[in-house]
């Protein structure tokens, strides 16, 4: 079995500018542009507090990841740390589950993109649009890392510029009273329609599962920054600016949005941003916003294809996936892994054909459950790492998380509570059924690996050695 570094052979073309914008863009996606509509309808103005609360937890997770990445930058970081601090089985499960997260996230992005196309072409079936985007993005994704980074840079620039523009226009409506919404737009909309918690605190808390989906992909910077020329500077900067990104793009945008248009006018299945600008009545504004959110969905799906190919190659290099996934094409991209992942993303096209009204809910709940597992592994690995540092077995990271492992415990408890909410909700509960089936498949796969003698034996620094990984081959 090979013990080559997972990143060997890749084109190292991601500069600091690209990594920073990918980090910013990762916090702006379908979960905000599309998912916020259903969450607003359930929670009313309190949804702002839910996004802020979840944002704090995400920051704890990212600081834990940042400390691990600066301790030992590696490709496939989440799975690698799970292998080092929890054992080979957890690394194997984390790698495959993170891959699953991106596959189903790609389904969600395709679903959202198809819904956005309905804004202009209501007669086109959702599944047709989803299929077209899937094929186009597959073709685009088989490019070099440098081009991928540049494309994502400009996708993210469009999203960032649009959100800031939305906030500025919304503030203009509130302060100057122009547009068709000027007569009813007021800060009092945040509390005057049955209060901040119009449906009760319980219903507001139940939106946390959907809110957490909005933050999926923020950890992607850990994967891309591993190929950065200067991770010592790039990573801390990208992670430390996360609170500002959440404050502006989530809390700020929703504050303005719900002040301009009262929460009772929003509904699931429609972008709240498109609805708000249609209400304002600015010519072509709703169409422009719809184009921006379509760009956001396609950007995230493109990132998902990139991530799945990388994760499959990492798994292959750890003898946990077929060796063919470890091969690169002439453009130094893991084409086989991307192709297989895209074919599975095609299930999202089928869902859009069979249950178009619930496709987004189903795939987002599965993606959230898979993402929560990856975040839990980051937190538990961080807790184990901190114990090793305290005991003097490992060197301290140059980017320590504030409070040591205390906030990792807080975030871990929070994620368990969100998992309980997923189990309680009848629509999202399907993700746990899928998760149970997925767990059975992983366990079977693990025993097959063991029977062939190809499972990695970790003797890394987390186990008290020098950080080398050995493979047993029979």
C-alpha positions in Angstrom: 0.0 0.0 0.0 1.2 3.5 -0.7 2.1 5.9 2.0 2.6 8.9 -0.2 1.2 12.2 1.0 -2.4 12.7 -0.1 -1.7 16.0 -1.7 1.3 14.8 -3.8 0.9 15.6 -7.5 -1.6 18.4 -7.0 -1.0 21.8 -8.6 -0.4 24.3 -5.8 -2.2 27.2 -7.3 -4.3 28.7 -4.5 -3.0 32.1 -3.4 -3.8 34.0 -0.3 -6.3 36.2 -2.1 -8.2 33.2 -3.4 -8.2 31.3 -0.1 -9.5 34.4 1.7 -12.4 34.9 -0.7 -13.3 31.2 -0.7 -13.5 31.5 3.1 -15.8 34.4 2.8 -17.9 32.8 0.1 -18.2 29.6 2.1 -20.3 31.5 4.6 -22.7 32.7 2.0 -24.8 30.0 0.2 -28.1 28.3 -0.3 -28.7 28.0 3.4 -29.0 31.8 3.7 -30.4 32.6 0.3 -33.0 29.8 0.1 -33.2 28.1 3.5 -33.8 31.3 5.3 -37.3 31.6 3.8 -38.6 28.5 5.6 -36.7 29.3 8.8 -38.2 32.9 8.9 -41.7 31.4 8.4 -41.2 29.1 11.4 -39.3 31.4 13.8 -40.2 34.9 12.8 -37.7 37.6 13.8 -36.1 35.3 16.3 -34.4 33.6 13.4 -31.8 36.3 13.7 -30.9 35.1 17.2 -30.7 31.5 15.9 -28.3 32.5 13.2 -26.2 34.4 15.7 -26.2 31.6 18.2 -25.2 29.0 15.6 -22.6 31.4 14.3 -20.9 31.5 17.7 -20.8 27.7 17.8 -19.3 27.6 14.3 -16.6 30.1 15.4 -15.7 27.7 18.3 -15.5 24.8 15.8 -13.3 26.8 13.4 -10.9 27.9 16.1 -10.5 24.3 17.2 -9.8 23.3 13.6 -7.4 26.2 13.2 -5.4 25.1 16.2 -5.2 21.6 14.8 -4.3 22.8 11.3 -1.4 25.0 12.6 -0.2 22.1 14.7 0.0 19.8 11.7 -1.3 21.0 8.3 -2.4 18.0 6.3 -4.6 17.2 3.4 -7.9 15.6 4.3 -7.5 17.3 7.7 -10.7 16.2 9.4 -10.2 12.5 8.7 -6.4 12.8 9.4 -7.0 14.2 12.9 -9.7 11.6 13.6 -7.2 8.9 12.6 -4.4 10.4 14.8 -6.4 11.1 18.0 -9.3 8.6 17.8 -8.0 5.7 15.7 -8.1 4.5 12.1 -11.8 3.6 12.2 -12.9 7.1 13.0 -10.6 8.5 10.3 -12.2 6.2 7.8 -15.8 7.0 8.9 -15.1 10.8 9.0 -13.5 10.8 5.5 -16.4 8.9 3.9 -19.1 10.9 5.8 -17.5 14.2 4.8 -17.6 13.0 1.2 -21.3 12.1 1.7 -22.0 15.6 3.1 -20.7 17.2 -0.1 -22.5 14.8 -2.3 -25.9 15.6 -0.7 -25.0 19.3 -0.4 -24.5 19.2 -4.2 -28.0 17.8 -4.5 -29.3 20.7 -2.3 -27.5 23.3 -4.4 -28.9 21.8 -7.6 -32.4 21.8 -6.2 -32.1 25.4 -5.2 -30.7 26.4 -8.6 -33.6 24.7 -10.3 -36.0 26.7 -8.1 -34.3 29.9 -9.0 -34.6 29.2 -12.7 -38.4 28.9 -12.1 -38.3 32.7 -11.3 -37.7 33.4 -15.0 -38.9 30.2 -16.7 -41.8 28.7 -14.6 -42.7 26.2 -17.3 -39.4 24.4 -17.1 -39.5 21.3 -14.8 -37.2 21.5 -11.8 -35.5 18.2 -12.7 -34.5 19.5 -16.2 -32.8 22.6 -14.8 -31.0 20.5 -12.1 -29.7 18.0 -14.7 -28.4 20.8 -17.0 -26.5 22.4 -14.2 -25.1 19.1 -13.0 -23.7 18.4 -16.5 -22.3 21.9 -17.0 -20.6 22.1 -13.6 -19.1 18.6 -14.1 -17.4 19.9 -17.2 -16.2 23.1 -15.5 -14.9 21.2 -12.6 -12.3 19.1 -14.5 -9.9 22.0 -14.5 -6.7 23.0 -12.7 -6.7 24.0 -9.0 -5.6 27.5 -10.0 -8.5 28.0 -12.3 -10.9 26.6 -9.8 -9.6 29.1 -7.2 -10.0 32.0 -9.6 -13.6 30.9 -10.5 -14.5 30.6 -6.9 -12.9 34.0 -6.1 -15.2 35.7 -8.6 -18.3 33.7 -7.6 -17.6 34.8 -4.0 -17.0 38.4 -5.1 -20.5 38.4 -6.7 -22.1 37.1 -3.5 -20.3 39.5 -1.2 -21.0 42.5 -3.4 -24.7 41.6 -3.7 -25.2 41.1 0.0 -23.6 44.4 0.8 -25.7 46.0 -1.9 -28.9 44.5 -0.4 -28.0 45.8 3.0 -27.3 49.4 1.7 -30.6 49.4 -0.3 -32.6 48.1 2.6 -31.1 50.8 4.9 -32.1 53.4 2.3 -35.6 52.1 2.3 -35.7 52.2 6.1 -34.2 55.7 6.5 -35.4 57.5 3.4 -38.7 55.7 2.9 -38.4 55.4 -0.9 -39.9 52.4 -2.9 -43.2 50.6 -2.7 -42.2 49.2 0.7 -41.3 52.5 2.2 -44.6 53.1 3.9 -44.5 49.8 5.9 -40.8 49.4 6.3 -39.7 50.0 9.9 -37.5 48.6 12.6 -40.7 47.8 14.6 -41.4 45.0 12.2 -38.8 43.1 14.2 -41.1 42.8 17.2 -44.6 44.3 16.4 -46.1 41.2 14.7 -46.7 38.8 17.6 -43.3 39.5 19.2 -39.8 38.3 18.6 -40.8 34.7 19.2 -44.2 34.6 17.5 -44.5 30.8 17.4 -42.8 30.2 20.7 -39.2 29.5 21.7 -39.5 25.8 21.0 -40.4 26.4 17.3 -37.5 28.9 17.0 -35.0 26.3 18.4 -36.3 23.7 16.0 -35.0 25.9 13.1 -31.4 25.4 14.3 -31.0 22.3 12.2 -31.7 24.3 9.1 -29.6 27.2 10.3 -26.7 24.9 10.8 -27.0 23.8 7.2 -26.4 27.4 6.2 -22.9 27.2 7.8 -21.8 24.0 6.1 -18.7 24.7 4.0 -17.0 27.2 6.3 -14.6 24.3 7.2 -13.7 24.0 3.5 -11.1 26.7 4.1 -9.2 24.1 6.1 -8.9 21.9 3.0 -8.0 24.6 0.6 -5.7 26.4 2.9 -3.7 23.2 3.2 -2.5 24.0 -0.3 -1.8 27.7 0.4 1.7 29.0 0.1 1.7 30.5 3.6 -0.8 28.7 5.9 0.7 30.2 9.0 -0.7 33.6 7.9 -3.6 32.6 5.7 -5.4 30.3 8.1 -5.6 32.5 11.2 -6.7 35.5 9.1 -9.4 33.5 7.4 -10.7 32.0 10.7 -10.5 35.2 12.8 -12.6 37.2 10.3 -15.4 34.6 10.5 -17.3 36.5 13.2 -17.4 39.6 11.0 -18.6 37.6 8.1 -21.4 36.1 10.2 -22.3 39.5 11.7 -22.5 41.2 8.3 -23.8 38.6 5.9 -26.2 36.7 8.2 -27.2 38.9 11.2 -26.9 42.2 9.4 -28.7 41.1 6.2 -31.6 39.4 8.1 -32.0 42.4 10.4 -32.5 44.7 7.4 -34.6 42.2 5.5 -37.1 41.6 8.3 -37.3 45.4 9.0 -38.1 46.2 5.4 -40.7 43.4 5.0 -42.6 41.9 7.9 -41.8 38.2 8.6 -45.4 37.0 8.0 -44.9 37.6 4.2 -42.1 35.1 3.8 -42.6 31.4 3.1 -40.7 28.2 2.3 -39.8 27.5 -1.3 -39.0 31.1 -2.1 -35.8 33.2 -1.6 -36.6 35.8 1.1 -34.2 38.2 -0.8 -36.0 37.8 -4.0 -39.3 38.4 -2.3 -38.0 41.5 -0.4 -36.8 43.2 -3.6 -40.0 42.3 -5.5 -41.8 44.1 -2.6 -39.5 47.1 -2.8 -40.4 47.4 -6.4 -37.0 48.4 -7.8 -36.9 47.6 -11.5 -35.1 44.4 -12.3 -33.9 44.2 -8.7 -35.6 40.8 -8.0 -34.1 39.4 -11.2 -30.7 40.6 -10.2 -31.0 39.1 -6.8 -32.2 35.9 -8.3 -29.2 35.8 -10.5 -26.9 36.3 -7.5 -28.5 33.5 -5.5 -28.3 31.2 -8.5 -24.6 32.0 -8.7 -24.3 31.2 -5.0 -25.9 27.8 -5.5 -23.7 26.9 -8.5 -20.6 28.2 -6.6 -21.3 25.9 -3.7 -22.1 22.9 -5.9 -18.8 23.5 -7.8 -16.9 23.6 -4.4 -18.7 20.4 -3.5 -17.5 18.6 -6.6 -13.9 19.8 -5.9 -14.1 18.6 -2.3 -15.5 15.2 -3.1 -12.8 14.4 -5.5 -10.2 15.5 -3.0 -11.7 13.5 -0.1 -11.9 10.3 -2.2 -8.2 10.7 -3.2 -7.3 11.1 0.5 -9.3 8.0 1.4 -7.6 6.1 -1.5 -4.1 7.1 -0.3 -5.1 5.7 3.2 -6.1 2.4 1.6 -9.8 3.2 2.6 -11.1 3.5 -1.0 -10.4 1.9 -4.3 -6.9 2.9 -5.6 -8.4 4.3 -8.8 -9.7 7.3 -6.9 -6.1 8.2 -6.1 -5.2 8.9 -9.8 -4.9 12.3 -11.3 -5.7 13.2 -14.9 -3.4 15.3 -17.2 -4.7 18.5 -15.5 -3.7 17.2 -12.1 -7.3 16.8 -10.9 -8.8 13.6 -9.3 -11.2 13.1 -12.3 -12.4 9.6 -11.4 -13.4 10.7 -7.9 -15.2 13.7 -9.2 -17.0 11.7 -11.9 -18.3 9.1 -9.4 -19.4 11.9 -7.0 -21.2 13.7 -9.8 -23.1 10.6 -10.8 -24.3 10.2 -7.2 -25.3 13.9 -7.1 -27.6 12.9 -10.0 -29.9 11.4 -7.3 -30.8 15.0 -6.6 -32.1 15.3 -10.1 -34.3 12.2 -9.4 -35.6 13.7 -6.2 -36.5 16.9 -8.1 -38.5 14.7 -10.4 -40.2 12.5 -7.8 -40.8 14.9 -4.8 -39.9 18.5 -6.0 -41.7 20.1 -3.1 -39.7 18.3 -0.5 -36.4 17.7 -2.3 -34.6 20.6 -0.6 -35.8 19.6 2.9 -34.7 16.0 2.5 -31.2 16.7 1.2 -30.4 19.5 3.5 -31.3 17.4 6.6 -29.0 14.6 5.4 -26.2 17.1 4.6 -26.6 18.7 8.1 -26.4 15.3 9.9 -23.2 14.4 7.9 -21.8 17.9 8.6 -22.5 17.6 12.3 -20.5 14.3 12.4 -17.5 16.1 10.7 -17.7 19.0 13.2 -18.0 16.6 16.1 -14.8 14.8 15.0 -13.0 18.1 14.8 -14.1 19.0 18.3 -13.3 15.6 19.9 -9.9 15.6 18.1 -9.2 19.0 19.4 -10.1 18.0 23.0 -7.7 15.0 22.7 -5.0 17.2 21.2 -5.3 19.7 24.1 -5.0 16.8 26.6 -1.8 15.7 24.9 -0.4 19.2 24.9 -1.2 19.6 28.6 0.5 16.2 29.3 3.6 17.4 27.4 3.3 14.7 24.7 2.7 17.1 21.8 4.0 20.6 20.9 1.6 23.5 21.3 0.0 25.0 18.2 0.9 28.5 17.1 -2.8 29.3 16.8 -4.4 28.1 20.1 -8.1 28.2 20.5 -9.3 30.6 23.2 -10.2 28.9 26.5 -8.4 25.7 25.5 -10.8 22.9 25.0 -13.6 24.5 27.1 -15.4 26.0 24.1 -15.0 22.7 22.2 -17.0 21.0 24.9 -19.7 23.7 24.7 -19.9 23.3 20.9 -20.0 19.5 21.2 -23.0 19.6 23.6 -24.7 22.1 21.2 -24.3 19.7 18.3 -25.8 16.8 20.3 -28.8 19.0 21.0 -29.2 19.8 17.3 -29.0 16.1 16.5 -31.9 15.6 19.0 -33.9 18.2 17.2 -33.3 16.4 13.9 -34.7 13.2 15.4 -37.7 15.1 16.8 -38.7 16.7 13.5 -40.7 14.3 11.2 -39.4 15.9 8.0 -35.7 15.9 8.9 -35.8 12.6 10.7 -35.2 10.9 7.4 -31.6 12.0 7.7 -31.1 9.7 10.7 -32.6 6.8 8.8 -30.2 7.5 6.0 -27.4 7.8 8.6 -28.2 4.4 10.1 -28.0 2.8 6.7 -24.8 4.7 5.9 -23.3 3.5 9.2 -24.1 -0.1 8.3 -22.4 0.3 5.0 -19.3 1.8 6.6 -19.0 -0.9 9.2 -19.3 -3.6 6.5 -16.7 -1.8 4.4 -14.4 -1.5 7.4 -14.5 -5.3 8.1 -13.8 -5.9 4.4 -10.7 -3.7 4.6 -9.6 -5.6 7.7 -10.1 -8.9 6.1 -7.8 -7.8 3.3 -5.2 -6.4 5.7 -5.3 -3.0 4.2 -6.4 -0.8 7.1 -3.9 1.9 8.2 -2.1 1.5 11.5 -1.7 4.9 13.0 1.4 5.6 15.1 1.1 9.3 14.8 2.1 12.0 17.2 -1.3 11.8 18.8 -0.4 8.3 19.8 2.9 9.5 21.3 5.2 8.7 18.4 6.7 10.9 15.7 3.8 11.4 13.3 4.4 8.6 10.8 1.7 6.4 9.5 2.3 2.8 8.5 0.3 0.5 6.4 -0.3 -3.2 6.8 -0.5 -5.1 3.5 -1.1 -8.8 3.1 
